[in-house]
Tab-separated table of C-alpha atoms in Angstrom:
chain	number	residue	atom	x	y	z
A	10	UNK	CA	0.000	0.000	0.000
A	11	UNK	CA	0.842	3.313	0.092
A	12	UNK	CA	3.266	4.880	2.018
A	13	UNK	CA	4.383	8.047	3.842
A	14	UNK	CA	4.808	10.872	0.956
A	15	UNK	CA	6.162	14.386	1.522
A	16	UNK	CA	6.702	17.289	-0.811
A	17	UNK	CA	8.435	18.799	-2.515
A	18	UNK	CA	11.162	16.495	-2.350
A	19	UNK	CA	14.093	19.281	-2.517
A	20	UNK	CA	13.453	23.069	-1.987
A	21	UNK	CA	16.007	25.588	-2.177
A	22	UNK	CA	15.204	28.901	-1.269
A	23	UNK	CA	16.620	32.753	-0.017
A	24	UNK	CA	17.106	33.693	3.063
A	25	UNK	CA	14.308	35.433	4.433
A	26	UNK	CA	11.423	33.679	2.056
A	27	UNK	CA	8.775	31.327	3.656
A	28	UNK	CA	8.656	28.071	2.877
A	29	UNK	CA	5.721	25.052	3.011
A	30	UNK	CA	6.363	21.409	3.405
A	31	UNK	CA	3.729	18.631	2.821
A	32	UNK	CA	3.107	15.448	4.306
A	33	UNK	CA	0.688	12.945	3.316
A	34	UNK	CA	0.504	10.028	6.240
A	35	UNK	CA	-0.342	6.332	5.677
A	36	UNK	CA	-4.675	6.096	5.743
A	37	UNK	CA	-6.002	5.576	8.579
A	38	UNK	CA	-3.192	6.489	10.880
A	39	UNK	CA	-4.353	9.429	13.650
A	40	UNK	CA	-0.490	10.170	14.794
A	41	UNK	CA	1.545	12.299	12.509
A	42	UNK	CA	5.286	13.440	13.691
A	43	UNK	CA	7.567	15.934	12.357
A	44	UNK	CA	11.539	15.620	12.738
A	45	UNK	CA	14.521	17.410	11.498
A	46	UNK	CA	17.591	15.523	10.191
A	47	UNK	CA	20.774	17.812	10.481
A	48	UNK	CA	24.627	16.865	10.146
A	49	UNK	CA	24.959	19.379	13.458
A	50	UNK	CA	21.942	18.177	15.314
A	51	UNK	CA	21.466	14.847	14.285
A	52	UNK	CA	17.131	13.901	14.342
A	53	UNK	CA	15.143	15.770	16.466
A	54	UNK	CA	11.924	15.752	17.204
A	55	UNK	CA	9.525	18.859	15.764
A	56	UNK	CA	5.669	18.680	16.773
A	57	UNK	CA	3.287	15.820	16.439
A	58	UNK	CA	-0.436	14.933	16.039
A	59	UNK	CA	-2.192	12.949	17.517
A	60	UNK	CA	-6.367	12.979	16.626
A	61	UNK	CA	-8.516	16.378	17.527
A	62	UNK	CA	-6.146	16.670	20.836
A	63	UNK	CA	-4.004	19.759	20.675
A	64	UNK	CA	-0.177	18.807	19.273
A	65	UNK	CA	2.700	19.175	20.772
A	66	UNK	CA	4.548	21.541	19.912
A	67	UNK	CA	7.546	21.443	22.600
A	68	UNK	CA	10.307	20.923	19.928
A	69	UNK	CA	9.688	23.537	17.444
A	70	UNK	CA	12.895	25.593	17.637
A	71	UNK	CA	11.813	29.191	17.044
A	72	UNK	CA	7.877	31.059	16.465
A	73	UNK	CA	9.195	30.744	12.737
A	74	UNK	CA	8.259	27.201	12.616
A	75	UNK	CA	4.551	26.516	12.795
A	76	UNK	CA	2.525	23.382	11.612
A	77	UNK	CA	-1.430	22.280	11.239
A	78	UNK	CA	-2.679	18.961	10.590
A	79	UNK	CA	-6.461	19.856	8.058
A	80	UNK	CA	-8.942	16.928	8.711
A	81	UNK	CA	-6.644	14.811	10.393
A	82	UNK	CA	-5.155	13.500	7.187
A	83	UNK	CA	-2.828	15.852	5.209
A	84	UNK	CA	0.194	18.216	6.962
A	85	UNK	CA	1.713	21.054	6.301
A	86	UNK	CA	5.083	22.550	8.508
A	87	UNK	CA	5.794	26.095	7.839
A	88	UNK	CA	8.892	27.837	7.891
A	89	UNK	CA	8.561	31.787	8.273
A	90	UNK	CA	11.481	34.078	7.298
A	91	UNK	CA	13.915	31.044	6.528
A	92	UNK	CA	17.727	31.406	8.116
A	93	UNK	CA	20.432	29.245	6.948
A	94	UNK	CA	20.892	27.195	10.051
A	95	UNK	CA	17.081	26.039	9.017
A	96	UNK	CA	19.158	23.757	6.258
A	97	UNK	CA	18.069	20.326	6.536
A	98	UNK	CA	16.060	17.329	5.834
A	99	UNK	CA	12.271	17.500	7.356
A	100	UNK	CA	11.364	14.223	8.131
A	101	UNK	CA	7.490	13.454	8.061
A	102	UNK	CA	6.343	9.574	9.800
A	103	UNK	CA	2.504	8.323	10.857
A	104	UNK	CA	1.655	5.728	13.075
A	105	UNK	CA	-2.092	4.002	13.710
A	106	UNK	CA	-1.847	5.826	17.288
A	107	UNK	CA	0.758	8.003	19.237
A	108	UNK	CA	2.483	5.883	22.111
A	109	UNK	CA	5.542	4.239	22.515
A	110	UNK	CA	4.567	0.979	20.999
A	111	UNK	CA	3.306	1.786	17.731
A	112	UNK	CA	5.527	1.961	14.503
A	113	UNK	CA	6.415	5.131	12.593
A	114	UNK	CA	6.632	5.172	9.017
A	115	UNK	CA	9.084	7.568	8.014
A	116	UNK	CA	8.450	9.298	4.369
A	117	UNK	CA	11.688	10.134	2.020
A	118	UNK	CA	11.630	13.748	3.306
A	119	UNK	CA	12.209	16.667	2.276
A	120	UNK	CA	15.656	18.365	2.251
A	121	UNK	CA	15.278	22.303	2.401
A	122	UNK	CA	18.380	24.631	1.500
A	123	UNK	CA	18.524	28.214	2.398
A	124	UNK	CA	20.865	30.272	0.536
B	1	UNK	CA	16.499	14.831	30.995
B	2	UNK	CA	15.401	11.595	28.570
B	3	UNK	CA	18.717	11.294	26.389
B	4	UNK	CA	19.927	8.073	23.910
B	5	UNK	CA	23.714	7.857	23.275
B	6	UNK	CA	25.189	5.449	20.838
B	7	UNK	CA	29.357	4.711	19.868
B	8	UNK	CA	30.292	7.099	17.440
B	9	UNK	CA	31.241	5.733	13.982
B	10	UNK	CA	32.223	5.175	11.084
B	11	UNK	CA	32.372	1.668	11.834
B	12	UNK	CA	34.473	-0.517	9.289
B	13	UNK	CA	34.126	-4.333	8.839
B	14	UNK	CA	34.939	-6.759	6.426
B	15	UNK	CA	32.189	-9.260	5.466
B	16	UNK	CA	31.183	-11.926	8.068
B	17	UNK	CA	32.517	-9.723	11.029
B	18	UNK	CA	30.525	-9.512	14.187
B	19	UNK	CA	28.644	-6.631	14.816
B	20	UNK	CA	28.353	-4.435	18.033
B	21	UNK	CA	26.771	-1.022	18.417
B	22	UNK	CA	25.908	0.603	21.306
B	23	UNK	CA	23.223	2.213	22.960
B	24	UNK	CA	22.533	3.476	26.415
B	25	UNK	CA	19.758	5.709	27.634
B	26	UNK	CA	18.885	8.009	30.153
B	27	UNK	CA	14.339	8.050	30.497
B	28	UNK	CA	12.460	8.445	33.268
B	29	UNK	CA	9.720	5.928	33.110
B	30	UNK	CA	9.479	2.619	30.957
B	31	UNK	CA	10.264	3.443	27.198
B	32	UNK	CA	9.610	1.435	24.500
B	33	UNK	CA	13.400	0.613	22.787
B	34	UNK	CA	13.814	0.639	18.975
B	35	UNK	CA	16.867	0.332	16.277
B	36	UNK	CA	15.746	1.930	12.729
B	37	UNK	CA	18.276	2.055	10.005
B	38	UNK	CA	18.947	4.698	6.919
B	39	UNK	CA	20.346	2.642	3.924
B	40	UNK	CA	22.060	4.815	1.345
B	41	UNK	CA	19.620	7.164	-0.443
B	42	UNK	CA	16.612	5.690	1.652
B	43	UNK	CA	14.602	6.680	4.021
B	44	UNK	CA	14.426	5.910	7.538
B	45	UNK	CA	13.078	2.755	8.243
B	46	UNK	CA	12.559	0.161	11.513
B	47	UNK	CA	14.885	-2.514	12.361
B	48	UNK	CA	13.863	-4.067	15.528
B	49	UNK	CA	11.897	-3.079	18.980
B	50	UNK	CA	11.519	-3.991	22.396
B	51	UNK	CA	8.901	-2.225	24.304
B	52	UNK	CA	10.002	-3.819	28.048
B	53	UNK	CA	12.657	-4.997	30.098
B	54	UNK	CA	14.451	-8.352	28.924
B	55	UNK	CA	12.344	-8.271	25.490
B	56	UNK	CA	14.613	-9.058	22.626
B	57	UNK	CA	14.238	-7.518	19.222
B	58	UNK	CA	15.306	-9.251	16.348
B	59	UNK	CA	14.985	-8.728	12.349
B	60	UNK	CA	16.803	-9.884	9.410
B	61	UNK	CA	19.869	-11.578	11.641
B	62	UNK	CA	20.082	-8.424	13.894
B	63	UNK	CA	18.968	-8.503	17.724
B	64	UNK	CA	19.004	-6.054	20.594
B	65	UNK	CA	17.548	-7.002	24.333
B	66	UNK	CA	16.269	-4.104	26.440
B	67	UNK	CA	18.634	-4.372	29.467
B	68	UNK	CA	17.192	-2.140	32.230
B	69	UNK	CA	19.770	-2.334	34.964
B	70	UNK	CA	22.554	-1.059	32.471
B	71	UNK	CA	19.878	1.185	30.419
B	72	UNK	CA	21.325	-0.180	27.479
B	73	UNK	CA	19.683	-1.767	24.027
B	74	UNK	CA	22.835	-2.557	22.124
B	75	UNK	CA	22.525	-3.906	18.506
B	76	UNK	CA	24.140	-7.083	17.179
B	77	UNK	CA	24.337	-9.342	14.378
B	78	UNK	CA	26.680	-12.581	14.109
B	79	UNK	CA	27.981	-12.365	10.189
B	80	UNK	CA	27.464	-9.101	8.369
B	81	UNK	CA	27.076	-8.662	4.808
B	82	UNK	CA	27.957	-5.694	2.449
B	83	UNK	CA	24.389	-4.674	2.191
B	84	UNK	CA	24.472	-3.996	5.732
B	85	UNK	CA	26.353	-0.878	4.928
B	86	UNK	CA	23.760	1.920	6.124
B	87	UNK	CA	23.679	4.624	9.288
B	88	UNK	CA	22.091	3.006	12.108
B	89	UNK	CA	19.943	5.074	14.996
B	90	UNK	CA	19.193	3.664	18.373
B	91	UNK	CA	15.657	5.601	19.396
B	92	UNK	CA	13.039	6.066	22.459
B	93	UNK	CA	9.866	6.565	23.026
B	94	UNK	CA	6.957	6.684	25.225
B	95	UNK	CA	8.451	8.207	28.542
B	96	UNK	CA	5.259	9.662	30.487
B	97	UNK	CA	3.060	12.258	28.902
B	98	UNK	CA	5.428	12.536	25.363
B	99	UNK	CA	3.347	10.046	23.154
B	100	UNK	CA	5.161	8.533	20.884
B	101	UNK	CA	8.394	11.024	19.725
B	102	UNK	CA	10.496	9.591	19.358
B	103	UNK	CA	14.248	10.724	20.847
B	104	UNK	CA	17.243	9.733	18.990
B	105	UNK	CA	20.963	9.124	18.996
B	106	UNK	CA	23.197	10.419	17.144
B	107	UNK	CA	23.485	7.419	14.499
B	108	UNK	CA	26.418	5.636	14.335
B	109	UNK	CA	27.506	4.467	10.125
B	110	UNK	CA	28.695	0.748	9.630
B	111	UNK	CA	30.137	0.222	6.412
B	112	UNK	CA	31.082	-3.454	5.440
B	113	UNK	CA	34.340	-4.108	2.476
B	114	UNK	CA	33.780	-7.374	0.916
């Protein structure tokens, strides 16, 4: 079946410009996590979704970064006013429910670079 | 705070070498355990999990046991091959009132020479 599918799959952009970055999550699955893949910072953890509740947001890095989740299906992380250090691939997974146990499927990503 | 440290790499091996990486983590609570693995121009995918004390994960010849007293879920396979050559991440999740984020170390690349 279908899998985890983000786009676009490479953005370059200037400093300063906004950028949008789209996730599409496996059917059916209610938790939806954004991470950030850097050579300085390794994979960290962005924001996540879980259902109607309200997501967390506790590893956004700046007020730059915002992201909304539209009928529990479809994502979309913002980047505001883009800075260099934002370089990086965005990492989109789902899983059937949030918790420790369940699986996250990872989509290719999307690696951003600001000029 | 919760934390997951792994051996730095690059790790080099020749073909049918034994395979050690390790993990240790610092959580407060019980977290699940898990191993996913980046192979070159791929995206991230799971290896193996454990999700409690003395469980042992295991997928395509790898293993890992979640050993609570040392806080450790090291990874291991008996006979590498070259297609084992990929970045490997040691990961956490479900400490207490975090879902499932997952928390990450800092990935440790195994490359394998015929």
């Amino acid at each position: 079946g279908a899998g985890v599918s983000q786009s676009p799959s490479n953005k370059v952009t200037e400093k300063g410009k906004d950028v949008e970055l789209r996730c599409d999550p496996i059917s059916g699955h209610t938790a939806l996590y954004w991470y950030r893949q850097s050579l300085g910072q390794g994979l960290e953890f962005l924001i996540y979704f879980q259902g109607n509740s309200a997501p967390d947001k506790s590893g956004l890095p700046s007020d730059r970064f915002s992201a909304e989740r539209t009928g529990g299906s479809v994502s979309t992380l913002t980047i505001q006013r883009t800075q260099q250090e934002d370089s990086a691939v965005y990492l989109c997974a789902s899983s059937f429910q949030s918790g420790g146990s369940y699986e996250q499927y990872f989509g290719p990503g999307t690696r951003l670079t600001v000029t | 705070g919760n934390s997951v440290t792994q051996m730095e790499g690059p790790v080099t091996l020749s073909e049918e070498a034994f395979l050690t990486i390790n993990c240790t983590y610092t959580a407060t609570g019980y977290p699940s355990l898990f191993w996913y693995v980046q192979y070159p121009g791929e995206g991230l995918q799971l290896l193996l999990k454990a999700t409690k004390a003395d469980d042992k994960g295991s997928n395509k010849g790898f293993e890992a046991t979640y050993r609570k007293e040392t806080t450790s879920f090291h990874l291991e396979k008996g006979s590498v091959q070259v297609s084992d050559s990929a970045v490997y991440f040691c990961a956490l999740s479900g400490i207490y009132n975090q879902g499932g984020k997952l928390i990450f170390g800092q990935g440790t690349e195994l490359s394998v020479k015929p």
